[in-house]
Amino acid sequence: PLPPAERLEALAAQNPDVARWAAETEQREAALALEKAKRLPDLSLSGGIKHAQETLDQALTLGLGSPLPLFDRNQGGVLEAEHSLAKAQAEQRAAALRAHAALATAYQELASAHAEATILNGQTLPAARAAFEAARTGYQQGKLAYLDVLDAQRTLFEARGDAIAALAAYHTATADVERL
């Protein structure tokens, strides 16, 4: 039986083409946070012991340094990271839309193949089999010509071939839907 389309739509978010963009978006968000952190200058702390040879004195020295961000506030890096994040989010939405559209198409093909296989295996094939048996029985009783038996047999074989092709199309469509 066909699974409900709503359940498949809910599972489409797990499609690898869509799921990979979640990780990409997280990476771009981290890059944006890094670029924002680069706007603040790094403090440098230094320390040591100073020894004066002439007086034999020793002194402890400490230093704290910070560059003044007068000309570099990393605006370009932040802006680039923001655009990169927006692009990743747009790509994620586009991938989700592509996956949903492909799933809708594949589901329609699956439903069509399912209906065709059901009709062929449930109605056409039994009717062709019954017609062949009736023609064979009629030939054995001398009521029908051998060409009628051959025609019924050809129809039965064509129906079997169509049923096999419909089942192959159904299983191919099932594989496509499961992949999506």
mmCIF file of N, CA and C in Angstrom, residues 31 42 57 139 156:
data_model
loop_
_atom_site.group_PDB
_atom_site.id
_atom_site.type_symbol
_atom_site.label_atom_id
_atom_site.label_comp_id
_atom_site.label_asym_id
_atom_site.label_seq_id
_atom_site.Cartn_x
_atom_site.Cartn_y
_atom_site.Cartn_z
ATOM 1 N N ALA A 31 31.363 31.143 12.136
ATOM 2 C CA ALA A 31 32.294 32.053 11.463
ATOM 3 C C ALA A 31 31.891 33.508 11.709
ATOM 4 N N ASP A 42 42.707 42.104 21.081
ATOM 5 C CA ASP A 42 43.227 41.173 22.079
ATOM 6 C C ASP A 42 44.122 41.933 23.055
ATOM 7 N N ASP A 57 70.048 45.483 41.901
ATOM 8 C CA ASP A 57 68.637 45.483 42.287
ATOM 9 C C ASP A 57 67.858 44.587 41.332
ATOM 10 N N TYR A 139 -10.854 -24.781 -28.293
ATOM 11 C CA TYR A 139 -10.085 -25.446 -29.337
ATOM 12 C C TYR A 139 -10.100 -26.954 -29.122
ATOM 13 N N LEU A 156 -2.386 -12.840 -23.317
ATOM 14 C CA LEU A 156 -1.981 -13.200 -21.955
ATOM 15 C C LEU A 156 -0.516 -12.847 -21.723
#
